Structure formats: C-alpha cells, structure tokens
Coordinates of C-alpha atoms and ligand atoms in Angstrom, one line a residue:
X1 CA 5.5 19.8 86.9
X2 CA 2.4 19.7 85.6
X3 CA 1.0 22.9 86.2
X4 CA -2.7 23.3 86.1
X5 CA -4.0 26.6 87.8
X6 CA -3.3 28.9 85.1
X7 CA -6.1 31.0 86.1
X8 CA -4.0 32.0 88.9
X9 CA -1.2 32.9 86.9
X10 CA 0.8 32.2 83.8
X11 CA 3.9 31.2 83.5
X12 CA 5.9 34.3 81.4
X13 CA 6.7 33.7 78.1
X14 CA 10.7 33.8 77.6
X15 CA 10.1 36.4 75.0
X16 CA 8.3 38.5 77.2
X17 CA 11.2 38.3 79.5
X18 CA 13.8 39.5 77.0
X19 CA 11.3 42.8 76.0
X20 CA 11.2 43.2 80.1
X21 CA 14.7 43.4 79.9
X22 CA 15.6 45.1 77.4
X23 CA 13.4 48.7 78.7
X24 CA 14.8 47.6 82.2
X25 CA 18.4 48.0 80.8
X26 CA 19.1 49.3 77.6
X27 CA 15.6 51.7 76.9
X28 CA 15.3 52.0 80.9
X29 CA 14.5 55.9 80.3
X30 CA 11.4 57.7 81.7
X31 CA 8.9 58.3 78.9
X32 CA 7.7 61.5 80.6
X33 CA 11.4 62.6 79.6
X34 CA 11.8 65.6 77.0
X35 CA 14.9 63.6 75.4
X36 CA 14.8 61.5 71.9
X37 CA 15.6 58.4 73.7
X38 CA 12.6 58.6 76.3
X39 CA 9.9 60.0 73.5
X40 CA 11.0 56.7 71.5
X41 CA 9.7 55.1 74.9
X42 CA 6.7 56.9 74.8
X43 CA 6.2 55.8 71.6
X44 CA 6.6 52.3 72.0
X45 CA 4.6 52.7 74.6
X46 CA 1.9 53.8 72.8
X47 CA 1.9 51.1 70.4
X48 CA 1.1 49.1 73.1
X49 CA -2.2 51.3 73.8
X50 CA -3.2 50.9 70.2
X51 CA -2.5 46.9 70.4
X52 CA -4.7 46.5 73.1
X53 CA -7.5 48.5 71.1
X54 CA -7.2 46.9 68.4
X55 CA -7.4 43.2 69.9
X56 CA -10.6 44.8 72.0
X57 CA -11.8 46.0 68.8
X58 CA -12.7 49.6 69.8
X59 CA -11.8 53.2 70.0
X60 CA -10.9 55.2 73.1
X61 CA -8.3 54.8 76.2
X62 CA -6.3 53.0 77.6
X63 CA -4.5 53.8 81.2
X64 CA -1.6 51.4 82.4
X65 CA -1.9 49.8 85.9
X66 CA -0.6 47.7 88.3
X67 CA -3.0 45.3 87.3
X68 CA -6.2 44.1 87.4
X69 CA -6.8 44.9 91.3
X70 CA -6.0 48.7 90.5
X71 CA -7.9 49.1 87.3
X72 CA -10.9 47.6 89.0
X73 CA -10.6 49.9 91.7
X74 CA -9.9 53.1 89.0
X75 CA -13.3 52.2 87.3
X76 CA -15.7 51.8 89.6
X77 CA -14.0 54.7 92.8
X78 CA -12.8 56.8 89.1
X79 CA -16.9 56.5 87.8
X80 CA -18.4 56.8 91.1
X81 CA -20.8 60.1 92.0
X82 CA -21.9 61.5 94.9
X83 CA -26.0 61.9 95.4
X84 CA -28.4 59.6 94.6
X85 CA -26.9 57.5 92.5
X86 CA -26.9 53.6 92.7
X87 CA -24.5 50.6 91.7
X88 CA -25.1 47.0 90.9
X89 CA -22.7 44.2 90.9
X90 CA -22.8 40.7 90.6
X91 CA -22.1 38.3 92.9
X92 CA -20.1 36.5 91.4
X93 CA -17.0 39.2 91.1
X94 CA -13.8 38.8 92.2
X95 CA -13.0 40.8 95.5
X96 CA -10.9 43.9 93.6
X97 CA -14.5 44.1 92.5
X98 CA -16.8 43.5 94.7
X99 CA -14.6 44.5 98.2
X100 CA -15.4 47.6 96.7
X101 CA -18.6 47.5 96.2
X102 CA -19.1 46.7 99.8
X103 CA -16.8 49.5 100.9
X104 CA -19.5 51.8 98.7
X105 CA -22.0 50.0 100.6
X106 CA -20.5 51.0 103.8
X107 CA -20.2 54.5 102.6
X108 CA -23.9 54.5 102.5
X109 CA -24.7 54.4 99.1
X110 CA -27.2 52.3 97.4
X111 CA -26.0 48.8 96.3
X112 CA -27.3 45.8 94.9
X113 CA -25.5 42.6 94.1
X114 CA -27.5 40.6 91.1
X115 CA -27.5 36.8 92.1
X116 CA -26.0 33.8 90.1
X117 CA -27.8 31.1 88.4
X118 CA -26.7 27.4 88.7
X119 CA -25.0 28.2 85.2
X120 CA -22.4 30.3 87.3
X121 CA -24.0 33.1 85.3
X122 CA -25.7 35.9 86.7
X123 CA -29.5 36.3 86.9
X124 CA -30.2 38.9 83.7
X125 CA -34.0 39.3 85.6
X126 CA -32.8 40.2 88.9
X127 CA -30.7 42.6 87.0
X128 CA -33.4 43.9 85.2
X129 CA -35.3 44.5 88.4
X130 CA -32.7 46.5 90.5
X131 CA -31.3 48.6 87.5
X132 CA -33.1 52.2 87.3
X133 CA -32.6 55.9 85.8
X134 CA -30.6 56.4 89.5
X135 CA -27.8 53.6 88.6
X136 CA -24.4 54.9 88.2
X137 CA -22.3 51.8 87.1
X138 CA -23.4 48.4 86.3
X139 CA -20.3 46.0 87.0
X140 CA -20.1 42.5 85.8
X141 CA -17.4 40.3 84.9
X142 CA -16.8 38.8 81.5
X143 CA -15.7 35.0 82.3
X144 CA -15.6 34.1 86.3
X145 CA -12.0 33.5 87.5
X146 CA -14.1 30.5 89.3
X147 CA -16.2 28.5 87.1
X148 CA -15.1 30.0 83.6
X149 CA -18.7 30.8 83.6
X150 CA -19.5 33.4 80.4
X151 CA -21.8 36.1 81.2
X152 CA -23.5 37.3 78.2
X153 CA -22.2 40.6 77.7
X154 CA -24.4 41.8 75.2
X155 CA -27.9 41.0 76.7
X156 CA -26.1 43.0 79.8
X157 CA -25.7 45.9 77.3
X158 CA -29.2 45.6 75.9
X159 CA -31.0 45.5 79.3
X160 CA -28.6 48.2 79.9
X161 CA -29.9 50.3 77.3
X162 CA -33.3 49.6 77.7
X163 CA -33.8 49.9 81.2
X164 CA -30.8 52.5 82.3
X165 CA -29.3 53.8 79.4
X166 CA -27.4 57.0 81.1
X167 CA -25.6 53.9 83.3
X168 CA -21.9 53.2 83.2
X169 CA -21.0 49.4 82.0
X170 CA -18.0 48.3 83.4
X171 CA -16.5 44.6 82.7
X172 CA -13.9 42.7 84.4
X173 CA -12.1 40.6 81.4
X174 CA -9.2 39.0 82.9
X175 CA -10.0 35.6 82.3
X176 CA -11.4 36.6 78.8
X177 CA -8.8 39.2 77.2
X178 CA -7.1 37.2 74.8
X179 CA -8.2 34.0 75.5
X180 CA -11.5 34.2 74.4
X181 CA -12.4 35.5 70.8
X182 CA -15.0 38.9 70.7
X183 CA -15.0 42.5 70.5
X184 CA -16.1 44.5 73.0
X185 CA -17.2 47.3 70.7
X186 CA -20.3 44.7 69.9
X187 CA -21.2 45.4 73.9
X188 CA -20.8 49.0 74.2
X189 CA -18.5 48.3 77.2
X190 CA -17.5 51.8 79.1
X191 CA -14.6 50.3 81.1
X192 CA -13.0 47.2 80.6
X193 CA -10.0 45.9 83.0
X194 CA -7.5 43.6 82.0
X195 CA -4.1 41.7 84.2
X196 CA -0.6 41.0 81.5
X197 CA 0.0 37.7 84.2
X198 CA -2.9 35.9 83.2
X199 CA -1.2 35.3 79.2
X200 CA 1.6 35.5 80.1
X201 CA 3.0 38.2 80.4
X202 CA 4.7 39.8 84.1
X203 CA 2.8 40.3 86.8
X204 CA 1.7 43.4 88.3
X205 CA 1.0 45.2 84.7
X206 CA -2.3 45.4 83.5
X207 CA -4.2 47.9 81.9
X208 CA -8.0 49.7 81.9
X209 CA -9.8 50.4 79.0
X210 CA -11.9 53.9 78.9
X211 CA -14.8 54.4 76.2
X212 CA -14.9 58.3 77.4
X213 CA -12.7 60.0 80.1
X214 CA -15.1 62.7 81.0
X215 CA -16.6 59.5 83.2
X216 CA -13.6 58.8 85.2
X217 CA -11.5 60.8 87.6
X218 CA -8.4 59.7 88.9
X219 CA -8.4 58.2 92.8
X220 CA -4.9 59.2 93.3
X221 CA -2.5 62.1 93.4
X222 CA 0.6 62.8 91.7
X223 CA 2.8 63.6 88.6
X224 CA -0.3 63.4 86.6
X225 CA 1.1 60.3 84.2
X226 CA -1.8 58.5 82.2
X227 CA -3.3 61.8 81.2
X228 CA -3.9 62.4 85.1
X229 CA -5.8 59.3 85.6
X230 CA -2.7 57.1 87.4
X231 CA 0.0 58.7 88.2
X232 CA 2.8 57.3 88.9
X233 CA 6.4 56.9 86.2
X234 CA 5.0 53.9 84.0
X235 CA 6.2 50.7 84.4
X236 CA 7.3 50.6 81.1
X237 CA 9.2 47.1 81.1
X238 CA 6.1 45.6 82.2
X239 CA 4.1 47.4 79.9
X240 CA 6.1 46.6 76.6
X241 CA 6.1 42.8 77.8
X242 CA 2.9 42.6 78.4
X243 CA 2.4 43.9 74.4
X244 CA 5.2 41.0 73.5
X245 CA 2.7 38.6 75.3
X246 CA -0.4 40.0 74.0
X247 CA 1.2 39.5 70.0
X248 CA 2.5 36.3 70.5
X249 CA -1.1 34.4 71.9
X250 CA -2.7 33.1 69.2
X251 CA -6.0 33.2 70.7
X252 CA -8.0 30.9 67.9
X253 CA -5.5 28.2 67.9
X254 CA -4.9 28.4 71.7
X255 CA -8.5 28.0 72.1
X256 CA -9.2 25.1 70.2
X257 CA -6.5 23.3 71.6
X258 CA -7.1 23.9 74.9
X259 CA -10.7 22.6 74.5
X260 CA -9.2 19.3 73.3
X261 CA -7.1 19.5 76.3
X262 CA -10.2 19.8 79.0
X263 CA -12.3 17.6 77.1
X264 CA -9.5 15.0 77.3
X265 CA -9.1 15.5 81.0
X266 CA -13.0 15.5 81.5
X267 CA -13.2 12.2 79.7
X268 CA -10.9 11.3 82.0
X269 CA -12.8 12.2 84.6
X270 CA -15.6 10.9 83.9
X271 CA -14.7 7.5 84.7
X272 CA -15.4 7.4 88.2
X273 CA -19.0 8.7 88.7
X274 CA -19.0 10.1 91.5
X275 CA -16.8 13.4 90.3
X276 CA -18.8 16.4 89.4
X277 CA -17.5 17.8 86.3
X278 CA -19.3 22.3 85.8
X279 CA -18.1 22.8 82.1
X280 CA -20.1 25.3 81.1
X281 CA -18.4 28.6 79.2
X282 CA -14.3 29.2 78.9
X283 CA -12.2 25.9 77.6
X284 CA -9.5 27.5 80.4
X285 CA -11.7 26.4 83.6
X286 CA -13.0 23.5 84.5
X287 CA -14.7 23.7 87.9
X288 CA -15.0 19.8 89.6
X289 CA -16.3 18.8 93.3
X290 CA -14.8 15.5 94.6
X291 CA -17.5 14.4 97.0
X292 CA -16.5 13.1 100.6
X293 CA -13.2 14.9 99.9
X294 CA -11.9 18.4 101.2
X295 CA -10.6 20.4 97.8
X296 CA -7.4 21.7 99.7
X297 CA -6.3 18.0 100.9
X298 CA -6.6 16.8 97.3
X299 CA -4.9 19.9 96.0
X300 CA -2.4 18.6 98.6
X301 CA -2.4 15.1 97.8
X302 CA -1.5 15.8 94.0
X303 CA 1.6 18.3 94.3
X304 CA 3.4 15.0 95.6
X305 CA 3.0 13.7 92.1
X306 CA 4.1 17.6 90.8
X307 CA 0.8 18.3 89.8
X308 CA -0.8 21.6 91.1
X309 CA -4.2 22.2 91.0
X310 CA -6.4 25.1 92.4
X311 CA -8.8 25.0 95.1
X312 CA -10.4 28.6 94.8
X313 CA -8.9 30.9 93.6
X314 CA -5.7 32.5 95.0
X315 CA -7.4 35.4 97.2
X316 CA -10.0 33.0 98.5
X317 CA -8.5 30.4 99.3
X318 CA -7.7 31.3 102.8
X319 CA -11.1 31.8 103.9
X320 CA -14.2 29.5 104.7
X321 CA -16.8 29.1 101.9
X322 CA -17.0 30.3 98.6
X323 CA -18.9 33.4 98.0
X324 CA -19.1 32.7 94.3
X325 CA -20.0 29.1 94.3
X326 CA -22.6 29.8 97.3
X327 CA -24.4 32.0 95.1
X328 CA -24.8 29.7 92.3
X329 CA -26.9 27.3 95.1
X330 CA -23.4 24.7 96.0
X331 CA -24.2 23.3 99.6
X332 CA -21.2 23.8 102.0
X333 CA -20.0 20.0 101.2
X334 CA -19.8 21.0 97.5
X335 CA -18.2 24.1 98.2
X336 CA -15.4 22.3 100.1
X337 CA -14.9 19.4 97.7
X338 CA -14.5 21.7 95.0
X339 CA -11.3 22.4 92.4
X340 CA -10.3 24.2 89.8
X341 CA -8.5 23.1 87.1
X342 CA -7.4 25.7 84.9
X343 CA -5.6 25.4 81.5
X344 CA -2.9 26.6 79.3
X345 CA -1.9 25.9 75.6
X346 CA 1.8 25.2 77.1
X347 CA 0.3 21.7 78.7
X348 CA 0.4 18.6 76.1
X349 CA -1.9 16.0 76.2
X350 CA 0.3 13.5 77.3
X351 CA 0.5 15.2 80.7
X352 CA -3.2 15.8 80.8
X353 CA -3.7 11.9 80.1
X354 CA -0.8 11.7 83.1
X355 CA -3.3 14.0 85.4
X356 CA -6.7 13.0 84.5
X357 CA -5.6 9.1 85.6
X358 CA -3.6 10.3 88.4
X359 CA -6.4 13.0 90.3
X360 CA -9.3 9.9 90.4
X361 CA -6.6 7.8 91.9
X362 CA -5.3 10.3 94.3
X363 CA -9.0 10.9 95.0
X364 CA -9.8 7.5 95.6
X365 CA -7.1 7.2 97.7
X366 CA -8.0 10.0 99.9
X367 CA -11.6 8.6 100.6
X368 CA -10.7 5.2 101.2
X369 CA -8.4 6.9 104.2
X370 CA -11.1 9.0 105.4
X371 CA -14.0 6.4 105.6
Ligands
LIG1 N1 -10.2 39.8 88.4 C1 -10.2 38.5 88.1 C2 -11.4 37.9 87.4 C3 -9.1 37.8 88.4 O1 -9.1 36.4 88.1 C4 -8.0 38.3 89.0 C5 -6.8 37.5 89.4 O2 -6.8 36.8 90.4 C6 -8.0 39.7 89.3 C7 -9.2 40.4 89.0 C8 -6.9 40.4 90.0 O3 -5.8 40.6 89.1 P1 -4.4 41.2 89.5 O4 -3.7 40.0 90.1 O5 -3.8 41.7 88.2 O6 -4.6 42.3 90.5

C-alpha cells in the first residue's frame, strides 16, 4: 500500500504502541490517585507537558485532550466573553474551528471571517481591517490541513499587537507541530492546539497549549482534572504515546526528506501538462487539480493499484464544494478535480516514482473514458 493521505492520519509508530500498552496494562493507574504507583503516572505524565513546551519552545500550560477537535473548541468557547466583544477567523480553518465560529455567529455575536489569497494564505489587510480594541480572539491556523499553505504567524502577531493588542491569538498547528521547524514563543501565540495522530502517535489524544490560564475557562463540568480546565480521568496511555511519538520524529531530517519526496512526485507530475501542481508552504501537502476529472473518481481509480490518495480532507469530503479552496478564488471545476497528496517520511522514493507514473496514467485513463 502506498499510502499517501498522511494529513488525514498517520500510521502509529510500533513504539508508540508498546508505551500505549504498557500504561494500559502494567502503569494502568489513575494519576489523580494518592498512591506511589499513580503519582509516578502523574509524573510521567508531566514529562510529557514539559516535552511538548520544550519542542514549542515556550513557557506556560498544557491541558490534555481528545484531540485537536476538543482543544479547538476549549480555546476559542474557554476564551470567549460575553458583551461586546468580537472574533475573527479565517476562512480557511478546519470545521473544529470555524463550526464554531459560526455557532458564535449564531449566538449573535460579532464575527468576521478574513479571506484567503490565491497563495492559500489568508489576507493579512483584510485582517488588519476587521481587527479592533472590541476583538476578543483572533484564530488562525498555522499550516492548512488543505493546501499546506503557511500562514505567516508572526506578521499575524505584529498586526496583532499593533492594531488589537489586548486580543487573544489562538493557532491551530496540527499540520505544523513537529513537522515543521519554529517556536511559537517567536509569535506570542496565546493558545496553540495540537492532534498525537497526525505524527504518529494514537488517535484521539491531543493537547492545548495555554500562554496564561486566567484567559480560559473550562466548557465542561466534572472531577476538575487538567487544573479544572477538562475534566475527565486522563487518557494517560494516549498521552505517554503521544510523548513516545513526539521524541522519536526527527523533524529536520523528516523534513528534508520529505521535500525530496514531493519534489520527486511533482517532477513526476509534471510531465503531462495539463495537471495543476499548488506547492506553495509545508513539504507534507501537495495540493493538485486533474482537469476534466472528478477528484473522488481518481481517488477511486488509484486504491485499485493500493494507492490512497485524498480528495479533501476527511470531514469534507462528504459535502459539495470546498469551503477552503473556494476562498482562495478555485472555480467549482477546480474544486472538484482537486487532490491531496500528503506525505510521510515512512514512504521511499521508489514508491513515490511507483505513484507519480501510475496517478497520470490512471488520470489519463479516466479522461479518455469520460470524453
Ligand atoms: N485541525 C486541523 C488543521 C486538522 O487537519 C485536523 C484533522 O483533521 C483537526 C483540526 C482535527 O483533529 P482531530 O482529529 O484530532 O480532532
């Protein structure tokens, strides 16, 4: 199988596994217990919180979640105030983000969603223009799950400070954490979500970084876990794997190989004109429209040669149109010819070779049928 939609998910890494298991079944204890055996939890636990720091390269918090989905929703219900306050998102987020900002929206505060550029970034005037001394929380995502389109985080930050300095700055980096090289202390980042299943680690684990809890209240009720901010017992097997897969990516070498990788399949590519190749931020996306051909038929097409592709990603794939791709200016025929390839430092380039050859013949193939 030749597996390309890693921005979907990962595949876990065996290692990660064996940490799962072991605080499933041998350090399975609650680490809200007053025994030795469930503080050493807590402990290791905590190592975890001060890995993740350190590889974000700032002080403050860090609350364990289900997962990106939640610690979205933490960060921007957790930050939000009643009165007259406003929020800005882009357009381009994911739906744990901006589902939520339409929900506020519905609630009847004030909302504005900043626009994409054809770059698949978003438009740093517009969000110049809509920011004010009344905005509550700016929220913008680091890399798009989409296009692999980098926003720039620090001229977010500087326009930030400039133009709404009390605001809230609030970052969705799960297709950046770990893959990409920064520090998010350089941005002066407030909240900052990440998801263990996109490096590898399990799934439904992930994590929200907080610069200063006074900002956040918690959005649900219970044992008070996660210094009140998500209760819940931890999921501590997830949690512990998730700091197996964070120490085991080598982000710098992973990077540069995976940029030989997508340059090799774009070369690839490139061979039959009429493929449109969007390379334009993360090596780990690769955004392509196949003209006169529907995305999900190729996607189709392919997994009889065991190669998956993605054709949106995972939560959108089910509806019509493409929010993201829409607001970057794609037509409707673009929108539905388009596929995401995503990558991870598991493929070889022998099977990318394999792909890149076999997605313009299976392409081909397809329009000569459809003419
Ligand atoms: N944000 C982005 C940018 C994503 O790509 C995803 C994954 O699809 C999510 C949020 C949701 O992550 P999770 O599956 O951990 O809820």
């Amino acid at each position: 199988m030749i597996y390309l939609d890693n921005a979907a998910t990962t595949r876990m890494y065996e290692g990660a596994v064996d940490v799962y298991k072991k605080y499933a079944c041998q350090s399975f204890y609650n680490m809200s217990a007053g025994y030795n055996k469930a503080i050493e939890v807590a402990k290791d636990i905590d190592e975890t919180r001060n890995l993740i720091l350190k590889k974000l390269g700032v002080r403050g918090y860090i609350i364990f979640t289900s997962g990106a989905t939640e610690s979205n929703n933490l960060a921007i219900y957790g930050s939000k105030r009643n009165g007259k306050w406003e929020y800005v998102f882009s357009e381009g987020e994911h739906p744990s983000v901006y589902n939520v900002a339409t929900d506020l929206q519905n609630q009847g505060f004030v909302v504005h969603f900043v626009r994409l550029k054809e770059n698949g970034q978003i438009d740093y005037e517009q969000l110049q223009n809509v920011i004010n001394e009344r905005t509550r929380l700016i929220s913008v995502m680091h890399v798009s799950n989409e296009t692999g389109a980098i926003n720039d985080l620090k001229r977010v930050d500087l326009i930030r400070q400039k133009f709404s300095p009390k605001a809230l700055l609030h970052v969705d980096g799960v297709q950046a954490f770990c893959k990409l090289d920064y520090k998010i202390g350089d941005y002066n980042i407030d909240l900052y979500t990440i998801s263990s299943h996109k490096f590898h680690g399990p799934k439904g684990v992930g994590a929200l970084y907080v610069k200063n809890l006074n900002a956040l209240k918690n959005i649900t009720f219970g044992g008070g876990q996660e210094k009140g901010y998500r209760s819940g017992t931890e999921n501590t097997s997830g949690i512990m794997a998730m700091g197996y897969a964070i120490s085991h990516f080598n982000t710098k070498d992973n990077y540069n190989y995976v940029e030989q990788l997508k340059n090799l399949l774009k070369e690839q590519l490139s061979v039959d004109k009429k493929i449109k190749i969007f390379d334009v931020g993360s090596p780990y996306i690769l955004s392509v429209t196949f003209p006169g051909v529907n995305g999900e038929t190729l996607m189709r097409a392919l997994q009889d040669y065991d190669i998956l592709v993605g054709n949106g990603s995972a939560c959108s794939t089910r509806k019509a149109g493409n929010r993201v791709l829409e607001s970057m200016g794609y037509n409707l025929n673009e929108i539905k010819s388009h596929v995401r390839i995503s990558f991870s430092e598991e493929l070889s380039l022998k099977e990318i070779d394999f792909a890149g050859k076999k997605i313009v013949e299976v392409y081909n193939n397809i329009l000569e049928k459809v003419k």
